[in-house]
Coordinates of C-alpha atoms in Angstrom, one line a residue:
M6 CA 23.3 -38.3 -15.5
K7 CA 20.9 -38.4 -12.5
I8 CA 20.9 -41.4 -10.1
C9 CA 17.5 -42.3 -8.8
F10 CA 17.4 -44.2 -5.5
A11 CA 14.9 -44.9 -2.8
L12 CA 15.0 -45.6 0.9
L13 CA 13.2 -48.8 1.8
A14 CA 12.6 -50.4 5.3
H15 CA 10.3 -52.1 7.7
V16 CA 8.2 -49.6 9.6
D17 CA 10.0 -47.7 12.4
S18 CA 13.5 -48.5 11.1
G19 CA 14.3 -44.8 10.8
K20 CA 13.8 -44.3 7.1
T21 CA 12.2 -40.9 7.3
T22 CA 14.9 -39.8 9.8
L23 CA 17.6 -40.9 7.3
T24 CA 15.8 -38.9 4.6
E25 CA 16.0 -35.8 6.8
A26 CA 19.7 -36.5 7.5
I27 CA 20.5 -36.9 3.8
L28 CA 18.7 -33.7 2.8
Y29 CA 20.4 -31.8 5.6
H30 CA 23.8 -33.2 4.7
V31 CA 23.5 -32.1 1.1
G32 CA 22.2 -28.7 2.0
K33 CA 18.7 -29.2 0.8
I34 CA 17.2 -28.3 4.2
R35 CA 18.6 -26.1 7.0
T36 CA 17.6 -28.2 10.0
M37 CA 16.7 -31.9 10.4
G38 CA 13.1 -32.5 11.3
R39 CA 12.0 -35.3 13.5
V40 CA 9.1 -37.8 13.2
D41 CA 8.2 -37.3 16.9
H42 CA 8.2 -33.5 16.4
Q43 CA 5.9 -33.8 13.3
N44 CA 8.1 -31.5 11.3
T45 CA 9.8 -33.8 8.7
C46 CA 10.3 -32.6 5.1
F47 CA 8.4 -35.4 3.4
D48 CA 5.7 -36.5 5.8
T49 CA 3.7 -33.4 5.1
H50 CA 0.2 -35.0 5.2
E51 CA -1.6 -34.4 8.5
I52 CA -2.4 -38.1 8.8
E53 CA 1.3 -39.0 8.4
R54 CA 2.4 -36.5 11.0
Q55 CA -0.2 -37.7 13.5
R56 CA 0.6 -41.4 13.1
G57 CA 4.3 -41.0 12.6
I58 CA 4.4 -43.2 9.6
T59 CA 5.0 -42.7 5.9
I60 CA 1.9 -43.4 3.8
F61 CA 2.7 -41.7 0.5
S62 CA 6.0 -41.8 -1.5
E63 CA 7.7 -38.4 -1.8
Q64 CA 10.7 -37.3 -3.8
S65 CA 13.5 -34.7 -3.9
S66 CA 16.3 -33.9 -6.3
F67 CA 19.7 -32.6 -5.2
S68 CA 23.3 -32.3 -6.2
W69 CA 26.2 -33.5 -4.1
N70 CA 29.9 -33.4 -5.0
G71 CA 29.1 -33.1 -8.7
Q72 CA 26.6 -35.9 -8.9
E73 CA 22.8 -35.4 -9.5
F74 CA 20.4 -37.5 -7.4
A75 CA 16.7 -38.1 -7.1
L76 CA 15.7 -39.5 -3.7
I77 CA 12.4 -41.2 -3.0
D78 CA 11.1 -41.9 0.4
T79 CA 8.6 -44.8 0.6
P80 CA 6.1 -46.3 3.1
G81 CA 7.4 -48.9 5.4
H82 CA 4.2 -50.3 6.8
T83 CA 3.0 -53.6 5.2
D84 CA -0.5 -52.2 4.5
F85 CA 1.1 -49.6 2.2
S86 CA 3.6 -52.0 0.5
A87 CA 1.8 -51.6 -2.8
E88 CA 2.8 -47.9 -2.9
M89 CA 6.3 -49.0 -2.1
E90 CA 6.4 -51.6 -4.9
R91 CA 5.2 -49.0 -7.5
I92 CA 8.5 -47.2 -7.0
L93 CA 10.8 -50.1 -7.5
P94 CA 10.8 -50.3 -11.4
I95 CA 12.0 -46.7 -11.7
L96 CA 15.0 -47.1 -9.4
D97 CA 18.7 -47.2 -10.3
Y98 CA 19.6 -48.2 -6.7
A99 CA 17.9 -49.0 -3.4
V100 CA 19.0 -48.3 0.1
L101 CA 17.6 -50.9 2.4
L102 CA 17.5 -49.9 6.1
I103 CA 18.0 -52.4 8.9
D104 CA 17.2 -51.4 12.5
G105 CA 20.4 -52.1 14.4
S106 CA 18.6 -52.4 17.6
S107 CA 15.9 -54.9 16.4
G108 CA 17.7 -56.7 13.6
I109 CA 16.2 -58.0 10.4
Q110 CA 12.4 -57.8 10.7
G111 CA 9.7 -59.6 8.7
H112 CA 8.8 -56.9 6.1
T113 CA 12.6 -56.3 5.5
E114 CA 12.8 -59.8 4.1
T115 CA 9.8 -59.2 1.9
I116 CA 11.4 -56.1 0.5
W117 CA 14.7 -57.9 0.0
E118 CA 12.9 -60.6 -2.1
L119 CA 11.1 -57.8 -4.1
L120 CA 14.5 -56.1 -4.8
K121 CA 15.8 -59.4 -6.1
E122 CA 12.7 -59.9 -8.3
Y123 CA 13.2 -56.4 -9.9
Q124 CA 17.0 -57.0 -10.0
I125 CA 17.8 -53.6 -8.3
P126 CA 21.3 -53.0 -6.9
V127 CA 21.1 -52.6 -3.1
L128 CA 23.1 -50.8 -0.4
L129 CA 22.3 -51.5 3.2
F130 CA 22.3 -48.9 5.9
V131 CA 22.3 -50.4 9.4
N132 CA 20.6 -47.7 11.4
K133 CA 20.2 -46.9 15.2
M134 CA 23.7 -48.2 16.0
D135 CA 23.8 -45.6 18.8
R136 CA 21.0 -47.6 20.5
S137 CA 22.0 -51.1 19.6
F138 CA 23.0 -53.5 22.3
R139 CA 24.8 -55.6 19.7
N140 CA 28.1 -54.8 18.0
K141 CA 28.7 -54.5 14.2
D142 CA 30.1 -58.0 13.9
E143 CA 27.0 -59.7 15.4
I144 CA 24.7 -57.7 13.2
L145 CA 26.7 -58.3 10.1
E146 CA 26.7 -62.0 10.8
E147 CA 22.9 -61.9 11.0
I148 CA 22.7 -60.0 7.7
Q149 CA 25.1 -62.4 5.9
K150 CA 23.1 -65.4 7.3
K151 CA 19.8 -64.0 5.9
F152 CA 21.0 -62.2 2.7
G153 CA 24.3 -63.8 1.8
E154 CA 28.1 -63.5 2.2
E155 CA 28.0 -60.8 -0.5
C156 CA 26.9 -58.3 2.1
I157 CA 30.2 -56.5 3.0
D158 CA 30.9 -53.9 5.6
F159 CA 32.1 -50.8 3.8
T160 CA 31.8 -48.4 6.7
E161 CA 35.5 -47.7 7.1
N162 CA 36.3 -48.1 3.3
S163 CA 33.6 -46.0 1.7
Q164 CA 36.0 -43.3 0.5
G165 CA 38.0 -45.7 -1.8
D166 CA 41.0 -46.0 0.6
Y167 CA 40.9 -49.8 1.0
S168 CA 42.8 -51.5 3.7
E169 CA 44.7 -54.8 3.1
A170 CA 42.4 -56.6 5.6
F171 CA 39.3 -55.3 3.8
L172 CA 40.6 -56.4 0.4
E173 CA 41.5 -59.9 1.7
N174 CA 38.0 -60.3 3.1
V175 CA 36.3 -59.1 -0.1
A176 CA 38.6 -61.2 -2.4
L177 CA 36.9 -64.3 -1.1
L178 CA 33.8 -63.4 -3.2
D179 CA 35.6 -63.8 -6.6
E180 CA 38.4 -66.0 -7.9
M181 CA 39.8 -63.2 -10.0
W182 CA 39.8 -60.9 -7.1
M183 CA 41.6 -63.4 -5.0
Q184 CA 44.2 -63.9 -7.6
E185 CA 44.7 -60.1 -7.9
F186 CA 45.0 -59.8 -4.1
I187 CA 47.5 -62.6 -3.9
E188 CA 49.6 -60.9 -6.6
G189 CA 49.6 -57.8 -4.5
N190 CA 47.2 -55.6 -6.5
Q191 CA 46.6 -52.5 -4.3
D192 CA 45.4 -50.2 -7.1
S193 CA 42.4 -48.6 -5.5
T194 CA 41.1 -47.4 -8.9
W195 CA 41.1 -51.0 -10.2
W196 CA 39.3 -52.2 -7.1
E197 CA 36.8 -49.4 -7.2
T198 CA 35.8 -50.3 -10.8
Q199 CA 35.4 -53.9 -9.8
F200 CA 33.2 -53.0 -6.8
T201 CA 31.1 -50.6 -8.9
N202 CA 30.4 -53.4 -11.5
A203 CA 29.7 -56.0 -8.7
I204 CA 27.2 -53.7 -7.0
A205 CA 25.4 -52.9 -10.2
T206 CA 25.1 -56.6 -11.1
R207 CA 24.0 -57.5 -7.5
K208 CA 27.1 -59.5 -6.8
M209 CA 27.9 -57.3 -3.9
F210 CA 25.8 -55.5 -1.3
P211 CA 27.8 -52.8 0.6
C212 CA 26.8 -52.2 4.3
I213 CA 27.2 -48.9 6.1
F214 CA 26.7 -48.9 9.9
G215 CA 25.5 -45.6 11.4
S216 CA 22.8 -43.5 13.0
A217 CA 20.5 -41.3 11.0
L218 CA 19.3 -39.4 14.1
Q219 CA 22.9 -38.6 15.0
N220 CA 23.9 -37.9 11.4
N221 CA 26.5 -40.6 11.8
N222 CA 28.0 -42.1 8.7
V223 CA 25.3 -40.6 6.4
D224 CA 28.2 -39.0 4.5
K225 CA 29.7 -42.5 3.9
L226 CA 26.4 -43.8 2.5
L227 CA 26.3 -40.8 0.1
S228 CA 30.0 -41.5 -0.8
M229 CA 29.1 -45.1 -1.7
L230 CA 26.3 -43.9 -3.9
K231 CA 28.4 -41.3 -5.6
N232 CA 31.5 -43.4 -6.1
H233 CA 29.8 -46.7 -7.1
A234 CA 26.5 -45.9 -8.8
K235 CA 26.5 -46.4 -12.5
S236 CA 24.2 -44.4 -14.8
E237 CA 21.7 -46.3 -17.0
K238 CA 22.0 -46.3 -20.8
Y239 CA 18.7 -44.9 -22.0
E240 CA 16.8 -45.2 -25.2
E241 CA 16.9 -42.5 -27.8
K242 CA 13.1 -42.4 -28.4
F243 CA 10.7 -41.2 -25.7
H244 CA 9.8 -43.9 -23.2
A245 CA 8.5 -43.3 -19.6
R246 CA 7.1 -45.2 -16.7
V247 CA 4.4 -43.9 -14.4
Y248 CA 4.8 -44.6 -10.8
K249 CA 2.3 -42.4 -9.0
I250 CA -0.9 -40.4 -9.6
S251 CA -2.1 -37.7 -7.2
Y252 CA -3.9 -34.4 -7.1
D253 CA -2.6 -31.0 -6.0
T254 CA -4.5 -28.5 -3.8
Q255 CA -6.0 -26.9 -6.9
G256 CA -7.4 -30.2 -8.1
N257 CA -4.8 -30.7 -10.9
R258 CA -4.2 -34.3 -11.8
L259 CA -0.5 -35.1 -11.5
T260 CA 1.2 -38.0 -13.3
F261 CA 4.6 -38.8 -11.6
L262 CA 6.9 -40.6 -14.0
K263 CA 10.5 -41.4 -14.8
V264 CA 11.7 -40.7 -18.3
L265 CA 13.5 -43.8 -19.6
G266 CA 14.3 -42.6 -23.1
G267 CA 14.4 -39.5 -25.2
N268 CA 13.2 -36.1 -23.8
L269 CA 9.9 -34.8 -22.5
F270 CA 8.8 -31.2 -23.4
V271 CA 5.9 -29.0 -22.3
K272 CA 3.1 -29.2 -24.9
M273 CA 4.5 -32.5 -26.1
P274 CA 1.7 -34.9 -27.3
I275 CA 1.7 -38.2 -25.4
H276 CA 0.0 -40.8 -27.5
H277 CA -2.4 -43.4 -26.1
G278 CA -3.3 -45.8 -28.9
E279 CA -5.1 -43.7 -31.6
T280 CA -5.5 -40.6 -29.4
Y281 CA -3.1 -38.3 -27.6
E282 CA -3.0 -35.7 -24.8
K283 CA -0.6 -32.8 -24.3
V284 CA 1.7 -32.2 -21.3
N285 CA 0.7 -28.8 -19.9
Q286 CA 3.3 -28.5 -17.2
I287 CA 6.4 -30.3 -16.0
R288 CA 7.2 -30.1 -12.3
I289 CA 10.3 -31.2 -10.3
Y290 CA 9.1 -31.9 -6.8
S291 CA 10.8 -31.7 -3.4
G292 CA 8.2 -32.7 -0.8
T293 CA 5.2 -30.5 -1.5
K294 CA 7.2 -27.8 -3.2
F295 CA 8.0 -27.8 -6.9
E296 CA 9.7 -25.8 -9.6
T297 CA 8.4 -25.9 -13.2
V298 CA 10.8 -26.7 -16.1
S299 CA 10.3 -26.6 -19.9
S300 CA 11.8 -30.1 -20.5
V301 CA 13.5 -33.1 -18.9
E302 CA 15.8 -35.7 -20.3
A303 CA 16.1 -39.5 -19.8
G304 CA 16.8 -40.4 -16.2
E305 CA 14.8 -37.6 -14.7
V306 CA 11.9 -38.0 -12.3
C307 CA 9.1 -35.5 -12.6
A308 CA 5.4 -34.8 -12.4
V309 CA 3.3 -33.6 -15.4
T310 CA -0.2 -32.1 -15.7
G311 CA -2.5 -32.6 -18.6
L312 CA -2.7 -36.4 -18.8
T313 CA -5.9 -38.2 -17.8
F314 CA -5.3 -41.8 -19.1
T315 CA -2.2 -42.6 -17.1
K316 CA -2.2 -45.2 -14.3
P317 CA 0.5 -46.2 -11.8
G318 CA 2.7 -48.9 -13.3
M319 CA 1.9 -47.9 -16.9
E320 CA 4.7 -47.7 -19.4
I321 CA 4.4 -45.2 -22.3
W322 CA 6.3 -45.2 -25.6
E323 CA 6.6 -42.6 -28.4
S324 CA 4.8 -45.0 -30.7
G325 CA 1.6 -44.7 -28.6
E326 CA 2.0 -48.2 -27.1
C327 CA 1.0 -48.4 -23.4
L328 CA 1.7 -51.3 -21.1
E329 CA 0.1 -51.9 -17.7
N330 CA 2.5 -54.0 -15.6
K331 CA 1.3 -56.5 -13.0
A332 CA 2.3 -56.0 -9.3
H333 CA 3.7 -58.7 -7.1
L334 CA 2.1 -57.5 -3.9
N335 CA -1.7 -57.6 -4.1
P336 CA -4.6 -57.2 -1.6
M337 CA -6.0 -60.4 0.0
L338 CA -8.8 -58.7 1.9
S339 CA -12.0 -56.9 0.9
A340 CA -14.3 -54.6 2.8
S341 CA -17.6 -52.8 2.2
V342 CA -17.9 -49.0 2.6
L343 CA -20.4 -47.7 5.1
W344 CA -21.7 -44.1 5.0
D345 CA -24.5 -41.8 6.2
K346 CA -27.5 -42.6 4.0
N347 CA -28.2 -38.9 3.8
T348 CA -25.1 -38.7 1.6
N349 CA -25.6 -39.6 -2.1
I350 CA -24.0 -43.0 -2.9
H351 CA -22.6 -41.5 -6.2
T352 CA -20.7 -38.9 -4.2
V353 CA -19.1 -41.6 -2.1
A354 CA -18.3 -43.7 -5.1
A355 CA -16.7 -40.7 -6.9
A356 CA -14.5 -40.1 -4.0
F357 CA -13.3 -43.7 -3.9
K358 CA -12.8 -43.8 -7.7
Q359 CA -10.4 -40.8 -7.3
L360 CA -8.6 -42.6 -4.5
E361 CA -8.4 -45.7 -6.8
E362 CA -6.5 -43.6 -9.3
E363 CA -3.8 -43.0 -6.6
M364 CA -4.1 -46.5 -5.2
P365 CA -5.2 -48.9 -7.9
E366 CA -5.0 -51.9 -5.6
L367 CA -8.3 -50.7 -4.1
S368 CA -10.1 -52.1 -7.1
V369 CA -13.3 -50.1 -6.2
S370 CA -16.5 -51.8 -7.3
F371 CA -19.9 -50.1 -7.3
L372 CA -22.8 -52.6 -7.2
E373 CA -25.8 -50.7 -8.6
K374 CA -28.3 -53.3 -7.7
T375 CA -27.4 -53.6 -4.0
Q376 CA -26.2 -50.0 -3.7
E377 CA -22.9 -51.2 -2.2
I378 CA -19.3 -50.0 -2.6
Q379 CA -16.6 -52.6 -2.1
I380 CA -12.8 -52.2 -2.0
H381 CA -9.8 -54.4 -1.8
V382 CA -7.3 -53.7 1.0
M383 CA -3.9 -54.8 2.3
G384 CA -4.9 -54.7 5.9
K385 CA -6.8 -53.1 8.8
I386 CA -4.5 -50.2 9.2
Q387 CA -5.1 -49.2 5.6
L388 CA -8.8 -49.0 6.4
E389 CA -8.1 -46.6 9.3
I390 CA -6.0 -44.4 7.0
L391 CA -8.6 -44.4 4.2
K392 CA -11.3 -43.3 6.7
E393 CA -9.2 -40.3 7.6
L394 CA -8.3 -39.6 4.0
V395 CA -11.9 -39.5 2.8
K396 CA -12.8 -37.2 5.7
N397 CA -9.9 -34.8 5.1
S398 CA -10.0 -34.8 1.3
F399 CA -13.7 -35.1 0.5
Q400 CA -15.4 -34.0 3.8
L401 CA -17.2 -37.4 4.0
D402 CA -17.8 -39.4 7.1
I403 CA -17.5 -43.1 6.2
D404 CA -16.7 -46.4 7.9
F405 CA -16.0 -49.9 6.8
G406 CA -17.6 -53.3 7.3
P407 CA -15.4 -56.2 8.6
C408 CA -12.5 -57.3 6.5
C409 CA -13.3 -60.4 4.4
I410 CA -11.0 -62.7 2.5
L411 CA -10.8 -61.9 -1.2
Y412 CA -11.7 -65.2 -2.8
K413 CA -11.3 -66.0 -6.5
E414 CA -12.7 -68.7 -8.8
T415 CA -11.4 -70.9 -11.7
I416 CA -12.3 -74.0 -13.6
L417 CA -10.8 -77.5 -13.8
E418 CA -11.5 -78.5 -17.5
P419 CA -11.9 -76.6 -20.8
V420 CA -15.4 -75.6 -21.8
M421 CA -17.0 -73.8 -24.7
G422 CA -19.3 -70.8 -24.0
Y423 CA -21.9 -69.5 -26.4
G424 CA -23.5 -66.1 -26.2
H425 CA -26.3 -64.9 -28.6
Y426 CA -27.8 -61.4 -28.5
E427 CA -30.7 -60.7 -30.9
P428 CA -33.4 -58.4 -29.7
L429 CA -35.2 -56.6 -32.5
R430 CA -32.7 -54.8 -34.8
H431 CA -29.7 -56.1 -33.0
Y432 CA -27.5 -59.1 -33.7
A433 CA -24.3 -60.7 -32.4
E434 CA -23.1 -64.1 -31.5
A435 CA -19.7 -65.1 -29.8
Q436 CA -18.2 -68.5 -29.2
I437 CA -15.4 -68.5 -26.6
R438 CA -13.4 -71.4 -25.2
I439 CA -12.5 -71.1 -21.5
S440 CA -9.6 -73.2 -20.5
P441 CA -7.8 -73.7 -17.1
A442 CA -4.4 -72.1 -16.8
E443 CA -1.4 -72.5 -14.5
R444 CA -2.1 -71.3 -11.0
G445 CA -1.0 -67.7 -10.6
S446 CA -1.0 -66.9 -14.3
G447 CA -4.1 -64.7 -14.2
I448 CA -6.1 -64.0 -17.3
Q449 CA -4.9 -64.8 -20.9
I450 CA -6.7 -64.0 -24.1
H451 CA -6.1 -65.7 -27.4
N452 CA -7.7 -65.5 -30.9
N453 CA -8.3 -68.6 -33.0
C454 CA -11.1 -67.2 -35.2
S455 CA -10.7 -67.2 -39.0
I456 CA -11.5 -63.9 -40.9
E457 CA -13.6 -66.1 -43.2
V458 CA -15.9 -66.7 -40.2
L459 CA -15.9 -63.2 -38.8
D460 CA -14.4 -59.9 -39.9
K461 CA -11.3 -58.8 -38.2
N462 CA -12.8 -55.6 -36.8
Y463 CA -15.5 -57.6 -35.0
Q464 CA -12.9 -60.1 -33.8
N465 CA -10.9 -57.2 -32.2
L466 CA -14.1 -55.9 -30.7
I467 CA -14.8 -59.2 -29.0
L468 CA -11.3 -59.4 -27.7
T469 CA -11.7 -55.9 -26.2
H470 CA -14.9 -56.9 -24.5
I471 CA -13.3 -59.9 -23.0
K472 CA -10.5 -57.8 -21.6
E473 CA -12.5 -54.8 -20.4
K474 CA -14.4 -56.5 -17.6
E475 CA -13.5 -58.5 -14.5
H476 CA -15.6 -61.6 -15.1
L477 CA -17.2 -63.2 -12.1
G478 CA -17.5 -66.9 -11.2
I479 CA -20.8 -68.6 -10.4
L480 CA -19.9 -70.1 -7.0
T481 CA -19.5 -66.9 -4.9
G482 CA -19.5 -64.1 -7.5
S483 CA -15.7 -63.8 -7.0
P484 CA -13.4 -62.8 -9.8
L485 CA -12.4 -65.4 -12.3
T486 CA -8.7 -66.1 -12.6
D487 CA -6.1 -68.5 -14.0
V488 CA -8.1 -69.1 -17.3
V489 CA -7.4 -68.7 -21.0
Y490 CA -10.2 -67.1 -23.1
T491 CA -9.9 -68.1 -26.7
L492 CA -12.2 -66.6 -29.4
T493 CA -13.1 -69.4 -31.8
A494 CA -16.0 -68.1 -33.8
G495 CA -18.6 -65.4 -34.0
R496 CA -21.3 -64.0 -36.3
A497 CA -22.5 -60.5 -37.1
H498 CA -25.3 -59.1 -39.3
L499 CA -24.7 -56.6 -42.2
K500 CA -27.5 -54.3 -41.1
H501 CA -28.4 -55.0 -37.5
T502 CA -25.1 -55.4 -35.6
E503 CA -24.5 -52.2 -33.6
G504 CA -22.1 -51.0 -30.9
G505 CA -22.6 -52.9 -27.7
D506 CA -24.2 -56.0 -29.3
F507 CA -20.9 -58.0 -29.1
R508 CA -20.4 -56.8 -25.5
E509 CA -23.7 -58.5 -24.6
A510 CA -22.8 -61.7 -26.6
V511 CA -19.3 -61.9 -25.0
Y512 CA -20.5 -61.5 -21.4
R513 CA -23.2 -64.1 -21.9
A514 CA -20.9 -66.5 -23.7
I515 CA -18.4 -66.5 -20.8
R516 CA -21.1 -66.9 -18.2
Q517 CA -22.8 -69.7 -20.2
G518 CA -19.5 -71.5 -20.4
L519 CA -19.0 -71.3 -16.6
E520 CA -22.5 -72.8 -16.1
K521 CA -21.2 -75.9 -17.9
A522 CA -17.8 -76.0 -16.3
K523 CA -16.3 -77.7 -13.2
N524 CA -15.9 -74.6 -11.0
I525 CA -13.7 -74.4 -7.9
L526 CA -13.1 -71.8 -5.3
L527 CA -9.6 -70.4 -4.6
E528 CA -8.4 -68.6 -1.5
P529 CA -5.1 -66.6 -0.8
Y530 CA -2.3 -68.4 0.9
Y531 CA 0.7 -67.2 2.9
T532 CA 4.1 -68.8 2.7
F533 CA 5.8 -68.3 6.1
Q534 CA 8.9 -68.7 8.1
I535 CA 8.4 -69.2 11.8
R536 CA 11.2 -68.9 14.4
V537 CA 10.5 -70.0 18.0
P538 CA 12.5 -71.3 20.9
S539 CA 13.2 -75.0 20.5
E540 CA 11.0 -76.0 23.5
M541 CA 8.0 -74.7 21.6
T542 CA 8.5 -76.7 18.4
G543 CA 5.6 -79.1 19.2
R544 CA 3.2 -76.2 19.9
V545 CA 3.9 -74.5 16.6
M546 CA 3.7 -77.8 14.5
S547 CA 0.3 -78.5 16.1
D548 CA -0.9 -75.0 15.4
I549 CA 0.1 -75.2 11.7
Q550 CA -1.8 -78.4 11.3
R551 CA -4.8 -77.0 13.2
M552 CA -4.9 -74.1 10.8
Y553 CA -4.8 -76.3 7.6
G554 CA -1.2 -75.4 6.9
S555 CA 1.7 -77.5 5.9
F556 CA 5.5 -77.3 6.5
W557 CA 8.8 -78.8 5.5
P558 CA 11.0 -80.7 8.0
P559 CA 11.9 -78.2 10.7
Q560 CA 15.4 -76.9 11.2
I561 CA 16.1 -77.4 14.9
T562 CA 19.1 -76.1 16.8
E563 CA 19.8 -76.1 20.5
D564 CA 18.1 -72.7 21.0
E565 CA 15.8 -72.2 18.0
T566 CA 13.5 -74.0 15.6
I567 CA 12.8 -72.7 12.1
L568 CA 9.7 -73.9 10.2
I569 CA 9.0 -73.0 6.6
G570 CA 5.6 -73.7 5.2
E571 CA 2.3 -72.4 3.8
G572 CA -1.3 -72.0 4.9
P573 CA -4.6 -70.1 4.2
V574 CA -4.6 -66.4 4.9
A575 CA -8.0 -66.8 6.6
C576 CA -6.4 -69.1 9.2
F577 CA -3.0 -67.4 9.7
M578 CA -3.8 -63.7 9.4
D579 CA -3.8 -63.2 13.2
Y580 CA -1.2 -65.8 14.1
A581 CA 1.7 -63.3 14.4
Q582 CA 0.1 -61.8 17.6
E583 CA -0.5 -65.3 18.9
I584 CA 3.1 -66.3 18.5
Q585 CA 4.3 -63.1 20.1
A586 CA 2.0 -63.7 23.1
Y587 CA 2.9 -67.4 23.9
T588 CA 6.6 -66.9 23.2
K589 CA 6.7 -63.7 25.2
G590 CA 8.3 -61.9 22.3
R591 CA 11.0 -64.5 21.5
G592 CA 9.2 -65.9 18.5
S593 CA 8.4 -64.4 15.1
I594 CA 6.7 -65.2 11.8
V595 CA 7.4 -63.7 8.4
F596 CA 4.6 -63.9 5.8
R597 CA 4.9 -63.6 2.1
D598 CA 2.3 -63.8 -0.6
G599 CA 1.8 -67.4 -1.5
G600 CA -0.7 -66.9 -4.3
Y601 CA -4.0 -68.6 -4.6
R602 CA -4.8 -72.3 -3.9
R603 CA -8.0 -74.3 -3.7
C604 CA -10.1 -73.2 -0.8
H605 CA -9.7 -75.5 2.3
N606 CA -13.3 -75.1 3.3
E607 CA -15.0 -74.5 0.0
E608 CA -18.5 -75.7 0.8
E609 CA -18.6 -73.7 4.0
V610 CA -17.5 -70.5 2.3
I611 CA -19.9 -70.9 -0.6
Q612 CA -22.8 -71.4 1.8
T613 CA -21.7 -68.4 4.0
I614 CA -21.4 -66.0 1.0
G615 CA -24.8 -67.2 -0.3
Y616 CA -24.3 -65.9 -3.9
E617 CA -27.4 -66.3 -6.0
K618 CA -26.2 -66.4 -9.6
E619 CA -29.7 -66.4 -11.0
H620 CA -30.4 -63.0 -9.4
D621 CA -27.2 -61.4 -10.7
L622 CA -28.8 -59.5 -13.5
E623 CA -25.5 -57.8 -14.4
N624 CA -24.0 -61.2 -15.3
P625 CA -26.6 -63.2 -17.2
S626 CA -25.9 -66.7 -18.6
S627 CA -28.9 -66.7 -20.8
S628 CA -29.1 -65.5 -24.4
I629 CA -31.5 -63.4 -26.3
F630 CA -32.9 -64.9 -29.6
C631 CA -35.5 -63.4 -32.0
S632 CA -38.7 -65.0 -33.2
H633 CA -41.5 -63.4 -35.1
G634 CA -40.0 -59.9 -34.7
A635 CA -39.5 -60.1 -31.0
G636 CA -36.6 -61.1 -28.7
Y637 CA -37.0 -63.8 -26.1
E638 CA -34.8 -65.2 -23.5
V639 CA -33.2 -68.7 -23.7
K640 CA -31.7 -70.3 -20.6
W641 CA -28.1 -71.2 -20.7
D642 CA -28.7 -75.0 -20.9
Q643 CA -30.7 -74.6 -24.2
V644 CA -28.3 -72.2 -26.0
D645 CA -26.0 -74.9 -27.4
D646 CA -28.9 -76.3 -29.5
L647 CA -30.1 -72.9 -30.8
R648 CA -26.8 -71.2 -31.5
H649 CA -26.3 -70.1 -35.1
V650 CA -22.5 -70.7 -35.4
K651 CA -21.7 -74.5 -35.5
I652 CA -17.9 -74.4 -35.5
E653 CA -16.3 -76.4 -32.7

């Protein structure tokens, strides 16, 4: 069975170099490429080579000492962390790189937390030991301090020949192990089985110290993977998870997936609800090169052509069920696309819609009325890369407006929304309760409508229309979140209800409900950990308060102060550079996504954005009623009295 693992790291930790070393060591490539020479196996895109960073995940399959592996190289820059996260659910194991010369960096801790969230077994490779001014013991002490005592140095014990001193150290992790050690158990096979199970259940994290550039101890990392990686038990029926969408040079749409159950064949129908599409081709990729195969079994990673409905993160079952999973890392910034007005806006929009297939976090929106295109981004570096991508892939010269905070809206109390749509020969009415939900829960949709009030097929239609659109709030026109939509009632007409009527009624019902609600503005927050020299404690505490943040009691030692807290992204987004400057490089800050909280300067933001809800013709709160054979508009505050359904 194939073992699928990925290399994960903070940018510039040597991840791509380790990829080269592994592929060279297993005989997949003849010579090791170098990032600074722009000749690595996986960073094949011109932008990646010019900038010396990984932007797109790439994969390769190989065999080593009788074990089949699938290796995936992932981006290390925080602006492309969404691409990295999409890989995690398909992994059997992860190799987390730590820069031995720089220690554990901010994004490394974020990756560690994600691996914990996805419950992925982890091996650590401490790289650049040929350049490190610290010895192994000092670095291991830092690792254990940050990640736990379960991080054990296996460098000299990776081949299964365990020394007595090593076993004595490891036995401290488990009472049974300690008892076996005391009783003199030196059976390497027994210990190897214990370690394999402990690694698979995240009760142990082996560390290998080496140098990817010097190809030092890369073989020991591979030995650990071969000797201690356990194959998954897969389902019998077909099940797969999509982790990437891209296009080849001929314009073929590629769906990259891992088969989690059953087998996948060429010409096999892949169901999507009531419809299906056939797999035209199955490809096994190694960088940009691939070989075609007729079938793959569970555990395999491949790319297929012929599918158009797939999205990154989607799970597919033989039954036709499809599930879109929610990511943990999401953009907190937005930007407007700028382009030469001689270029048709629809051409630009089409380019970004294709990019959105590959990077769904972009959430591209095309505003017909204002002729604007807006995208969501992780950071400013991503904008620079997108500019080059659009130029290279679509021959379009574009730019971006300034990065803005991505605000959201929600409500404080439940409210009932009514939408009525009855122009001549059309009829639909929807009644939807909008209730506040727990912060961070997103959108939930429930149905509490009786079939005696409205036929089931119309109920399903209403639920579909609630789900299909990102509904906007009325304060700033930002997306609505942390609410529960509940269908409570509706009405149709035997002759006049047509396709699209309930869509109009649903959209108007939600908007009408918001007009009556207590609306609030939300902004993204960071949670942070700040480390500074102790003499600068007062400065940092003052800065946090100035930026509307909060923190727990500081941990102060003779040399260092650690502050853990939270604060608005708008205030803290540039603070890392400020800390670096006034501490002369001795201070650091690690940011994590802290979710959304109530905006600290709500009135100021609302006034600055200047959203005019009455002029948003795509999101009306009024309803359309009929009188004497003609439809007429009824403002939101009069709809409650004129609605036809009177169920509360």
